[in-house]
Amino acid sequence: MTGKVRFCLDPHSSPQMDKLNEKPQLAIVHSHLEMGSMDGRSEHEFEDESLVTPVNLSRRSNGLNGGYHGSFSTAEQDTSIRTLNDSLWRTLKVVLFTSKINILMPCGPLAVFIHHSFADKGWVFFLSLLGIIPLAERLGFATEQLAFFTGPTVGGLLNATFGNATELIISIHALKGGMIRVVQQSLLGSILSNMLLVLGCAFFSGGIVFLKKEQVFDKAAAVVNSGLLLMAVMGLLFPAVLHSTHSEVHYGKSELALSRFSSCIMLVAYASYLVFQLKDHRDSYDPVGEEGCQNEGCTDDDDEVAEISKWEAITWLAILTVWISVLSDYLVDAIQGASVAWNIPVAFISVILLPIVGNAAEHASAIIFAMKDKLDISLGVAIGSSTQISMFGIPFCVVVGWIMGQPMDLNFQLFETATLFITVLVVAFMLQEGTSNYFKGLMLMLCYLIVAASFFVHVDPPADDKKP
């Protein structure tokens, strides 16, 4: 009986012999079930051993390597697809549905539809303005998310690059169309808006919330930014004076050459400032740990984590930049028509309306930080953005115009240059004490109203043939 069992387990047995021995094996099993254990082994062990044949072994191994493996692969594929769908939905929810201002996003496609269907320049301009507001805010959000993965130095450089991307994109589209005055006035308006309106609202809101005390910020950073702004004023002032006094060596050419040279110098100065701020003296410009962070809520920023992954942030940066570029093309194309339809000077549209749209996200964030008693961050948003535009945005557009063959220069005309000079002086005096209150904010906002009224009644002088 034992020999028969060993015969069934012989790996050299043929399939025919397996068939012949199938019934005896069953008989053996039943007989041993009745007899009990044999050779110290249990009935179950004997039964299992008796039922194993080479054919069964091959079938089991094929089943494990074939059918089960296929089931596992299908399950893994389903799991990966489900995970991908969940990740995609989570990213869309975070980027598109968490900000209330995103309710304005449909205005962009609507502007494109009206442009091609009705050609109403006024409505195209208005809807394009509204459509760019949430895109600019989400672009800043994607930049902040990417900064979580790059470290403070590269993150600061990203913020410096994409912080005013909306204004730069609009300016480049205007440059392509030869609208140099729109470029100059929109960039100038961004500086004025940040220094007077955004900073004024931040000071005013923070002063109302903290009515019983004066808010404090770091004077060192404010002084450095004020110095850079004065340097930018100097870069804009000399070409304007050179043109107004007719003291050029080569009329129409010396002014442009001076502008391009000064732009290169300003870009070098701004790059040096980034190195100084982000690498060599990073602790001196770190808002964390300053007096404003002694209040409650300061630990929130330390606990912040990225809401989307690095590659998701890069993807959204690309998508938002392309869509802003598309809307900017329609916006710039409709400026002249909107000026005629609304009976508003182009200078007012360029200096007041366009910058308010581009700075909407910065405006909101500066106010929020000021109401949390984090004035250093508010100052970095408002004055830092003005520094970026004056020392990077304007010279960058001059260089881009040089590459495009457009005579973009730093001659912003005497009216605009004088407005910028007075604004920088007023803000520098407001910042020299290192404190703020609601009255300082109110004064800055009232100054902005005076500037807005001035450009509402301002018309550019007739164009001359000074540019080659």
Tab-separated table of C-alpha atoms in Angstrom:
chain	number	residue	atom	x	y	z
A	1	MET	CA	0.000	0.000	0.000
A	2	THR	CA	2.822	2.255	0.786
A	3	GLY	CA	4.499	1.371	-2.484
A	4	LYS	CA	1.443	2.492	-4.381
A	5	VAL	CA	1.561	5.818	-2.725
A	6	ARG	CA	5.196	6.281	-3.597
A	7	PHE	CA	4.424	5.189	-7.133
A	8	CYS	CA	1.875	7.993	-7.471
A	9	LEU	CA	4.421	10.535	-6.304
A	10	ASP	CA	7.093	9.409	-8.746
A	11	PRO	CA	7.865	12.393	-11.032
A	12	HIS	CA	8.693	10.013	-13.904
A	13	SER	CA	5.248	8.451	-13.999
A	14	SER	CA	3.325	8.893	-17.229
A	15	PRO	CA	-0.156	10.434	-17.622
A	16	GLN	CA	-1.537	6.991	-18.592
A	17	MET	CA	-0.287	5.445	-15.366
A	18	ASP	CA	-1.817	8.355	-13.460
A	19	LYS	CA	-5.196	7.556	-14.952
A	20	LEU	CA	-4.833	3.866	-14.134
A	21	ASN	CA	-3.855	4.569	-10.553
A	22	GLU	CA	-6.553	7.202	-9.955
A	23	LYS	CA	-9.133	4.765	-8.555
A	24	PRO	CA	-6.657	2.801	-6.382
A	25	GLN	CA	-5.465	6.084	-4.924
A	26	LEU	CA	-8.999	6.988	-3.887
A	27	ALA	CA	-9.398	3.569	-2.380
A	28	ILE	CA	-6.174	3.958	-0.474
A	29	VAL	CA	-7.336	7.290	0.884
A	30	HIS	CA	-10.657	5.906	2.060
A	31	SER	CA	-9.021	2.884	3.637
A	32	HIS	CA	-6.623	5.027	5.605
A	33	LEU	CA	-9.361	7.326	6.667
A	34	GLU	CA	-10.885	4.300	8.320
A	35	MET	CA	-7.614	2.941	9.711
A	36	GLY	CA	-6.474	6.167	11.288
A	37	SER	CA	-2.934	7.456	11.240
A	38	MET	CA	-0.090	5.555	9.655
A	39	ASP	CA	3.651	5.946	10.166
A	40	GLY	CA	3.023	8.746	12.639
A	41	ARG	CA	1.231	10.936	10.108
A	42	SER	CA	-2.328	12.189	10.260
A	43	GLU	CA	-5.038	11.305	7.813
A	44	HIS	CA	-5.058	14.812	6.396
A	45	GLU	CA	-1.364	14.721	5.636
A	46	PHE	CA	-1.716	11.350	3.982
A	47	GLU	CA	-4.726	12.454	1.986
A	48	ASP	CA	-2.995	15.567	0.771
A	49	GLU	CA	0.091	13.640	-0.201
A	50	SER	CA	-1.925	10.985	-1.994
A	51	LEU	CA	-3.901	13.452	-4.078
A	52	VAL	CA	-0.798	15.217	-5.430
A	53	THR	CA	0.261	14.082	-8.897
A	54	PRO	CA	2.641	15.576	-11.463
A	55	VAL	CA	-0.328	16.674	-13.528
A	56	ASN	CA	-1.903	18.423	-10.570
A	57	LEU	CA	1.400	20.031	-9.667
A	58	SER	CA	1.804	21.398	-13.180
A	59	ARG	CA	-1.775	22.660	-13.181
A	60	ARG	CA	-1.301	24.416	-9.873
A	61	SER	CA	1.960	26.020	-10.933
A	62	ASN	CA	0.398	27.178	-14.191
A	63	GLY	CA	-2.494	28.609	-12.266
A	64	LEU	CA	-0.226	30.576	-9.968
A	65	ASN	CA	1.998	31.867	-12.733
A	66	GLY	CA	-0.814	32.524	-15.176
A	67	GLY	CA	-4.313	33.189	-13.910
A	68	TYR	CA	-3.444	34.625	-10.514
A	69	HIS	CA	-0.727	36.867	-11.951
A	70	GLY	CA	-3.157	38.206	-14.512
A	71	SER	CA	-5.672	38.972	-11.775
A	72	PHE	CA	-3.043	40.823	-9.774
A	73	SER	CA	-1.990	42.882	-12.840
A	74	THR	CA	-5.587	43.879	-13.554
A	75	ALA	CA	-6.104	44.876	-9.934
A	76	GLU	CA	-2.920	46.946	-9.934
A	77	GLN	CA	-3.956	48.692	-13.154
A	78	ASP	CA	-7.392	49.484	-11.729
A	79	THR	CA	-5.814	50.819	-8.563
A	80	SER	CA	-3.347	53.022	-10.480
A	81	ILE	CA	-6.105	54.411	-12.722
A	82	ARG	CA	-8.277	55.109	-9.691
A	83	THR	CA	-5.360	56.809	-7.922
A	84	LEU	CA	-4.628	58.913	-11.018
A	85	ASN	CA	-8.256	59.999	-11.273
A	86	ASP	CA	-8.362	60.896	-7.585
A	87	SER	CA	-5.148	62.904	-7.889
A	88	LEU	CA	-6.438	64.747	-10.971
A	89	TRP	CA	-9.733	65.591	-9.310
A	90	ARG	CA	-7.963	66.729	-6.127
A	91	THR	CA	-5.660	69.031	-8.132
A	92	LEU	CA	-8.569	70.519	-10.090
A	93	LYS	CA	-10.471	71.068	-6.858
A	94	VAL	CA	-7.525	72.798	-5.171
A	95	VAL	CA	-6.629	75.043	-8.119
A	96	LEU	CA	-10.038	75.857	-9.587
A	97	PHE	CA	-12.589	75.595	-6.786
A	98	THR	CA	-10.935	76.692	-3.527
A	99	SER	CA	-10.680	80.415	-4.344
A	100	LYS	CA	-13.901	82.426	-4.442
A	101	ILE	CA	-12.444	84.826	-6.992
A	102	ASN	CA	-12.426	81.977	-9.525
A	103	ILE	CA	-16.075	82.735	-10.146
A	104	LEU	CA	-14.738	85.293	-12.673
A	105	MET	CA	-12.955	82.655	-14.775
A	106	PRO	CA	-15.836	82.231	-17.286
A	107	CYS	CA	-15.360	85.899	-18.247
A	108	GLY	CA	-12.254	84.939	-20.263
A	109	PRO	CA	-13.953	82.504	-22.678
A	110	LEU	CA	-16.908	84.889	-22.873
A	111	ALA	CA	-14.568	87.705	-23.992
A	112	VAL	CA	-13.170	85.471	-26.750
A	113	PHE	CA	-16.711	84.570	-27.851
A	114	ILE	CA	-17.846	88.224	-27.994
A	115	HIS	CA	-14.692	89.204	-29.899
A	116	HIS	CA	-15.403	86.707	-32.661
A	117	SER	CA	-19.210	87.067	-32.652
A	118	PHE	CA	-20.006	90.751	-32.063
A	119	ALA	CA	-16.631	92.591	-32.205
A	120	ASP	CA	-17.687	94.880	-29.348
A	121	LYS	CA	-14.336	96.248	-28.154
A	122	GLY	CA	-15.746	97.726	-24.950
A	123	TRP	CA	-17.202	94.448	-23.724
A	124	VAL	CA	-14.165	92.461	-24.884
A	125	PHE	CA	-11.872	94.743	-22.895
A	126	PHE	CA	-14.078	94.640	-19.788
A	127	LEU	CA	-14.520	90.844	-19.782
A	128	SER	CA	-10.831	90.276	-20.515
A	129	LEU	CA	-9.973	92.448	-17.520
A	130	LEU	CA	-12.269	90.415	-15.279
A	131	GLY	CA	-11.025	87.108	-16.709
A	132	ILE	CA	-7.373	87.911	-16.017
A	133	ILE	CA	-7.975	88.690	-12.313
A	134	PRO	CA	-8.462	85.061	-11.122
A	135	LEU	CA	-5.750	83.818	-13.492
A	136	ALA	CA	-3.229	86.235	-11.971
A	137	GLU	CA	-4.198	85.076	-8.469
A	138	ARG	CA	-3.894	81.382	-9.374
A	139	LEU	CA	-0.542	82.039	-11.060
A	140	GLY	CA	0.749	83.401	-7.768
A	141	PHE	CA	-0.681	80.357	-5.969
A	142	ALA	CA	1.082	77.932	-8.327
A	143	THR	CA	4.341	79.840	-7.865
A	144	GLU	CA	4.032	79.589	-4.081
A	145	GLN	CA	3.341	75.852	-4.313
A	146	LEU	CA	6.402	75.306	-6.496
A	147	ALA	CA	8.507	77.285	-4.015
A	148	PHE	CA	7.850	74.569	-1.398
A	149	PHE	CA	10.004	72.164	-3.441
A	150	THR	CA	12.793	74.537	-4.524
A	151	GLY	CA	14.043	76.037	-1.282
A	152	PRO	CA	14.027	79.685	-0.199
A	153	THR	CA	16.604	81.006	-2.677
A	154	VAL	CA	15.087	79.549	-5.850
A	155	GLY	CA	11.612	80.152	-4.436
A	156	GLY	CA	12.387	83.836	-3.990
A	157	LEU	CA	13.685	83.985	-7.538
A	158	LEU	CA	10.490	82.310	-8.793
A	159	ASN	CA	8.374	84.834	-6.914
A	160	ALA	CA	10.460	87.633	-8.389
A	161	THR	CA	9.971	86.217	-11.885
A	162	PHE	CA	6.294	85.244	-11.776
A	163	GLY	CA	5.167	87.844	-9.239
A	164	ASN	CA	4.493	90.365	-12.003
A	165	ALA	CA	4.107	87.907	-14.866
A	166	THR	CA	0.666	89.275	-15.775
A	167	GLU	CA	1.980	92.809	-16.305
A	168	LEU	CA	4.972	91.533	-18.285
A	169	ILE	CA	2.798	89.355	-20.538
A	170	ILE	CA	0.451	92.273	-21.268
A	171	SER	CA	3.456	94.508	-21.943
A	172	ILE	CA	5.058	92.045	-24.357
A	173	HIS	CA	1.802	91.740	-26.324
A	174	ALA	CA	1.549	95.532	-26.470
A	175	LEU	CA	5.172	95.725	-27.618
A	176	LYS	CA	4.437	93.300	-30.456
A	177	GLY	CA	1.716	95.684	-31.596
A	178	GLY	CA	4.002	98.709	-31.369
A	179	MET	CA	2.003	100.235	-28.498
A	180	ILE	CA	5.038	101.573	-26.630
A	181	ARG	CA	3.151	104.214	-24.665
A	182	VAL	CA	0.700	101.592	-23.371
A	183	VAL	CA	3.660	99.517	-22.172
A	184	GLN	CA	5.287	102.474	-20.439
A	185	GLN	CA	2.111	103.691	-18.802
A	186	SER	CA	0.914	100.261	-17.662
A	187	LEU	CA	4.261	99.504	-16.007
A	188	LEU	CA	4.304	102.956	-14.425
A	189	GLY	CA	0.744	102.409	-13.227
A	190	SER	CA	1.736	99.112	-11.594
A	191	ILE	CA	4.410	100.903	-9.565
A	192	LEU	CA	2.030	103.689	-8.533
A	193	SER	CA	-0.743	101.224	-7.695
A	194	ASN	CA	1.493	99.079	-5.486
A	195	MET	CA	3.126	101.995	-3.673
A	196	LEU	CA	0.031	104.100	-3.048
A	197	LEU	CA	-3.126	101.992	-3.322
A	198	VAL	CA	-1.940	98.542	-2.177
A	199	LEU	CA	0.340	99.810	0.597
A	200	GLY	CA	-2.200	102.427	1.644
A	201	CYS	CA	-5.000	99.864	1.955
A	202	ALA	CA	-2.681	97.550	3.907
A	203	PHE	CA	-1.717	100.305	6.358
A	204	PHE	CA	-5.328	101.433	6.694
A	205	SER	CA	-6.761	97.933	7.260
A	206	GLY	CA	-4.043	96.968	9.734
A	207	GLY	CA	-4.455	100.269	11.572
A	208	ILE	CA	-8.216	99.758	11.916
A	209	VAL	CA	-7.810	96.209	13.249
A	210	PHE	CA	-5.025	97.211	15.647
A	211	LEU	CA	-6.446	100.597	16.534
A	212	LYS	CA	-4.860	100.821	19.978
A	213	LYS	CA	-1.238	100.428	18.860
A	214	GLU	CA	1.180	101.293	16.095
A	215	GLN	CA	2.230	98.447	13.863
A	216	VAL	CA	5.972	97.969	13.405
A	217	PHE	CA	7.965	96.739	10.396
A	218	ASP	CA	11.651	96.340	9.543
A	219	LYS	CA	13.140	99.667	8.481
A	220	ALA	CA	16.256	98.119	6.907
A	221	ALA	CA	14.356	96.343	4.133
A	222	ALA	CA	12.197	99.416	3.525
A	223	VAL	CA	15.279	101.653	3.174
A	224	VAL	CA	16.930	99.277	0.676
A	225	ASN	CA	13.762	99.118	-1.445
A	226	SER	CA	13.391	102.901	-1.303
A	227	GLY	CA	16.973	103.266	-2.545
A	228	LEU	CA	16.307	100.939	-5.465
A	229	LEU	CA	13.156	102.872	-6.344
A	230	LEU	CA	15.101	106.140	-6.361
A	231	MET	CA	17.677	104.492	-8.625
A	232	ALA	CA	14.850	103.522	-10.986
A	233	VAL	CA	13.593	107.113	-10.951
A	234	MET	CA	17.076	108.273	-11.892
A	235	GLY	CA	17.133	105.812	-14.791
A	236	LEU	CA	13.817	107.178	-16.073
A	237	LEU	CA	14.567	110.824	-15.390
A	238	PHE	CA	17.731	111.283	-17.425
A	239	PRO	CA	16.302	110.165	-20.824
A	240	ALA	CA	13.228	112.356	-20.265
A	241	VAL	CA	15.341	115.403	-19.378
A	242	LEU	CA	17.706	114.678	-22.255
A	243	HIS	CA	14.803	114.685	-24.684
A	244	SER	CA	13.053	117.723	-23.174
A	245	THR	CA	16.197	119.884	-23.208
A	246	HIS	CA	17.109	118.848	-26.773
A	247	SER	CA	20.680	118.232	-25.661
A	248	GLU	CA	21.223	114.895	-27.389
A	249	VAL	CA	24.390	114.369	-29.384
A	250	HIS	CA	22.431	112.446	-32.022
A	251	TYR	CA	18.806	113.538	-31.950
A	252	GLY	CA	16.478	110.567	-31.560
A	253	LYS	CA	19.334	108.075	-31.139
A	254	SER	CA	21.260	109.107	-28.034
A	255	GLU	CA	18.146	108.857	-25.881
A	256	LEU	CA	17.451	105.306	-27.060
A	257	ALA	CA	21.083	104.261	-26.616
A	258	LEU	CA	21.136	105.730	-23.092
A	259	SER	CA	17.914	103.886	-22.248
A	260	ARG	CA	19.289	100.525	-23.364
A	261	PHE	CA	22.553	101.034	-21.496
A	262	SER	CA	20.741	102.138	-18.331
A	263	SER	CA	18.388	99.147	-18.600
A	264	CYS	CA	21.315	96.728	-18.628
A	265	ILE	CA	22.787	98.477	-15.576
A	266	MET	CA	19.435	98.285	-13.763
A	267	LEU	CA	19.136	94.573	-14.494
A	268	VAL	CA	22.613	94.008	-13.052
A	269	ALA	CA	21.645	96.030	-9.963
A	270	TYR	CA	18.466	93.975	-9.517
A	271	ALA	CA	20.356	90.694	-9.871
A	272	SER	CA	22.814	91.899	-7.225
A	273	TYR	CA	19.882	92.811	-5.000
A	274	LEU	CA	18.471	89.285	-5.332
A	275	VAL	CA	21.803	87.774	-4.341
A	276	PHE	CA	22.070	90.200	-1.438
A	277	GLN	CA	18.539	89.525	-0.228
A	278	LEU	CA	18.146	85.802	-0.843
A	279	LYS	CA	21.624	84.496	-0.144
A	280	ASP	CA	24.017	86.764	1.725
A	281	HIS	CA	21.571	88.558	4.050
A	282	ARG	CA	18.610	86.210	3.995
A	283	ASP	CA	18.079	86.367	7.778
A	284	SER	CA	17.866	90.155	7.698
A	285	TYR	CA	14.893	89.977	5.315
A	286	ASP	CA	13.125	86.997	6.855
A	287	PRO	CA	9.713	88.127	8.130
A	288	VAL	CA	9.468	85.152	10.491
A	289	GLY	CA	10.715	85.962	13.948
A	290	GLU	CA	10.084	89.696	13.717
A	291	GLU	CA	7.927	91.644	16.094
A	292	GLY	CA	4.752	91.005	14.145
A	293	CYS	CA	5.160	87.243	14.614
A	294	GLN	CA	4.869	87.485	18.352
A	295	ASN	CA	1.117	87.577	17.966
A	296	GLU	CA	-1.160	84.616	17.519
A	297	GLY	CA	-1.404	82.985	14.129
A	298	CYS	CA	2.292	83.180	13.282
A	299	THR	CA	2.741	79.431	13.612
A	300	ASP	CA	0.308	78.893	10.768
A	301	ASP	CA	2.900	79.784	8.164
A	302	ASP	CA	5.440	77.402	9.714
A	303	ASP	CA	2.979	74.511	9.426
A	304	GLU	CA	2.079	75.169	5.789
A	305	VAL	CA	2.597	72.308	3.382
A	306	ALA	CA	2.276	72.078	-0.372
A	307	GLU	CA	-1.256	71.395	-1.571
A	308	ILE	CA	-0.164	70.100	-4.986
A	309	SER	CA	2.925	68.251	-6.179
A	310	LYS	CA	5.925	69.801	-7.903
A	311	TRP	CA	5.010	68.648	-11.410
A	312	GLU	CA	1.396	69.638	-10.916
A	313	ALA	CA	2.565	73.142	-9.965
A	314	ILE	CA	4.796	73.325	-13.060
A	315	THR	CA	1.929	72.136	-15.259
A	316	TRP	CA	-0.462	74.718	-13.859
A	317	LEU	CA	2.150	77.456	-14.249
A	318	ALA	CA	2.409	76.612	-17.948
A	319	ILE	CA	-1.380	76.397	-18.445
A	320	LEU	CA	-2.114	79.653	-16.622
A	321	THR	CA	0.697	81.530	-18.384
A	322	VAL	CA	-0.593	80.453	-21.796
A	323	TRP	CA	-4.192	81.396	-20.962
A	324	ILE	CA	-3.127	84.799	-19.566
A	325	SER	CA	-1.147	85.352	-22.750
A	326	VAL	CA	-4.209	84.573	-24.879
A	327	LEU	CA	-6.466	86.928	-22.913
A	328	SER	CA	-3.780	89.628	-22.896
A	329	ASP	CA	-3.776	89.574	-26.683
A	330	TYR	CA	-7.518	90.275	-26.761
A	331	LEU	CA	-7.157	92.864	-23.988
A	332	VAL	CA	-4.451	94.876	-25.744
A	333	ASP	CA	-6.304	94.687	-29.048
A	334	ALA	CA	-9.428	96.184	-27.436
A	335	ILE	CA	-7.779	99.097	-25.569
A	336	GLN	CA	-8.263	101.689	-28.306
A	337	GLY	CA	-11.840	100.594	-28.981
A	338	ALA	CA	-12.688	100.657	-25.265
A	339	SER	CA	-11.220	104.154	-24.971
A	340	VAL	CA	-13.510	105.376	-27.760
A	341	ALA	CA	-16.574	103.429	-26.550
A	342	TRP	CA	-16.269	104.581	-22.943
A	343	ASN	CA	-14.860	108.051	-23.726
A	344	ILE	CA	-11.921	107.442	-21.361
A	345	PRO	CA	-8.329	108.457	-22.188
A	346	VAL	CA	-5.967	105.632	-23.074
A	347	ALA	CA	-3.571	106.989	-20.432
A	348	PHE	CA	-6.190	106.430	-17.710
A	349	ILE	CA	-6.864	102.898	-18.919
A	350	SER	CA	-3.158	102.091	-19.049
A	351	VAL	CA	-2.091	103.700	-15.764
A	352	ILE	CA	-5.150	102.970	-13.585
A	353	LEU	CA	-7.344	100.139	-14.901
A	354	LEU	CA	-4.738	97.676	-16.182
A	355	PRO	CA	-2.536	97.771	-13.043
A	356	ILE	CA	-5.514	97.348	-10.710
A	357	VAL	CA	-6.343	94.106	-12.526
A	358	GLY	CA	-2.763	92.880	-12.500
A	359	ASN	CA	-2.322	93.724	-8.815
A	360	ALA	CA	-5.667	92.386	-7.583
A	361	ALA	CA	-4.169	89.277	-5.973
A	362	GLU	CA	-1.304	91.242	-4.402
A	363	HIS	CA	-3.790	93.818	-3.162
A	364	ALA	CA	-5.825	91.188	-1.329
A	365	SER	CA	-2.836	89.355	0.164
A	366	ALA	CA	-1.228	92.593	1.425
A	367	ILE	CA	-4.425	93.540	3.255
A	368	ILE	CA	-4.799	90.061	4.766
A	369	PHE	CA	-1.237	90.040	6.097
A	370	ALA	CA	-1.596	93.555	7.498
A	371	MET	CA	-4.741	92.520	9.368
A	372	LYS	CA	-2.705	89.671	10.890
A	373	ASP	CA	-0.055	92.178	12.064
A	374	LYS	CA	2.514	90.873	9.565
A	375	LEU	CA	3.469	94.183	8.027
A	376	ASP	CA	6.856	92.990	6.793
A	377	ILE	CA	5.109	90.565	4.443
A	378	SER	CA	2.672	93.276	3.336
A	379	LEU	CA	5.607	95.584	2.695
A	380	GLY	CA	7.343	92.860	0.707
A	381	VAL	CA	4.227	92.403	-1.414
A	382	ALA	CA	3.645	96.105	-2.120
A	383	ILE	CA	7.086	97.761	-2.113
A	384	GLY	CA	8.854	94.581	-3.238
A	385	SER	CA	6.557	94.320	-6.246
A	386	SER	CA	7.194	97.974	-7.126
A	387	THR	CA	10.927	97.310	-6.944
A	388	GLN	CA	10.569	94.290	-9.216
A	389	ILE	CA	8.702	96.263	-11.854
A	390	SER	CA	10.939	99.334	-11.743
A	391	MET	CA	14.281	97.503	-11.623
A	392	PHE	CA	13.374	94.371	-13.587
A	393	GLY	CA	10.092	94.759	-15.477
A	394	ILE	CA	10.800	98.080	-17.195
A	395	PRO	CA	14.440	97.299	-18.177
A	396	PHE	CA	13.348	93.832	-19.308
A	397	CYS	CA	10.752	95.337	-21.654
A	398	VAL	CA	13.397	97.719	-23.046
A	399	VAL	CA	15.657	94.738	-23.815
A	400	VAL	CA	12.760	92.735	-25.305
A	401	GLY	CA	11.812	95.715	-27.471
A	402	TRP	CA	15.451	95.943	-28.551
A	403	ILE	CA	15.294	92.294	-29.648
A	404	MET	CA	11.951	92.841	-31.415
A	405	GLY	CA	13.208	95.956	-33.184
A	406	GLN	CA	10.814	98.215	-31.265
A	407	PRO	CA	12.214	101.571	-30.010
A	408	MET	CA	11.135	101.041	-26.410
A	409	ASP	CA	13.050	103.460	-24.184
A	410	LEU	CA	13.062	104.875	-20.660
A	411	ASN	CA	11.667	108.252	-21.694
A	412	PHE	CA	8.292	108.079	-19.954
A	413	GLN	CA	7.670	111.802	-20.630
A	414	LEU	CA	8.010	114.488	-17.971
A	415	PHE	CA	4.464	114.182	-16.587
A	416	GLU	CA	4.765	110.453	-15.839
A	417	THR	CA	8.347	110.717	-14.561
A	418	ALA	CA	7.474	113.596	-12.225
A	419	THR	CA	4.501	111.611	-10.884
A	420	LEU	CA	6.751	108.645	-10.113
A	421	PHE	CA	9.393	110.828	-8.474
A	422	ILE	CA	6.897	112.512	-6.125
A	423	THR	CA	5.308	109.146	-5.288
A	424	VAL	CA	8.656	107.587	-4.322
A	425	LEU	CA	9.440	110.589	-2.094
A	426	VAL	CA	6.059	110.447	-0.341
A	427	VAL	CA	6.309	106.703	0.318
A	428	ALA	CA	9.947	106.998	1.488
A	429	PHE	CA	8.898	109.575	4.080
A	430	MET	CA	6.046	107.322	5.224
A	431	LEU	CA	8.428	104.391	5.746
A	432	GLN	CA	11.317	106.156	7.455
A	433	GLU	CA	9.962	105.694	11.006
A	434	GLY	CA	9.338	101.958	10.686
A	435	THR	CA	5.768	102.265	12.003
A	436	SER	CA	2.334	102.487	10.426
A	437	ASN	CA	-1.218	103.411	11.365
A	438	TYR	CA	-4.558	103.919	9.636
A	439	PHE	CA	-3.879	107.631	9.026
A	440	LYS	CA	-0.754	106.923	6.972
A	441	GLY	CA	-2.742	104.441	4.945
A	442	LEU	CA	-5.517	106.969	4.399
A	443	MET	CA	-3.010	109.560	3.149
A	444	LEU	CA	-1.507	107.098	0.659
A	445	MET	CA	-4.950	106.176	-0.702
A	446	LEU	CA	-5.892	109.856	-1.083
A	447	CYS	CA	-2.627	110.460	-2.937
A	448	TYR	CA	-3.593	107.678	-5.334
A	449	LEU	CA	-6.940	109.338	-5.987
A	450	ILE	CA	-5.093	112.546	-6.939
A	451	VAL	CA	-2.856	110.564	-9.315
A	452	ALA	CA	-5.889	108.825	-10.868
A	453	ALA	CA	-7.667	112.138	-11.419
A	454	SER	CA	-4.526	113.593	-12.988
A	455	PHE	CA	-4.300	110.821	-15.573
A	456	PHE	CA	-8.023	111.057	-16.284
A	457	VAL	CA	-7.468	114.581	-17.643
A	458	HIS	CA	-4.039	113.863	-19.152
A	459	VAL	CA	-3.516	113.418	-22.886
A	460	ASP	CA	-0.225	112.439	-24.455
A	461	PRO	CA	1.472	115.176	-26.499
A	462	PRO	CA	1.501	114.616	-30.269
A	463	ALA	CA	4.007	112.013	-31.372
A	464	ASP	CA	7.186	113.356	-32.957
A	465	ASP	CA	9.775	111.767	-35.191
A	466	LYS	CA	12.440	111.409	-32.534
A	467	LYS	CA	12.489	107.624	-32.732
A	468	PRO	CA	14.359	106.080	-35.641
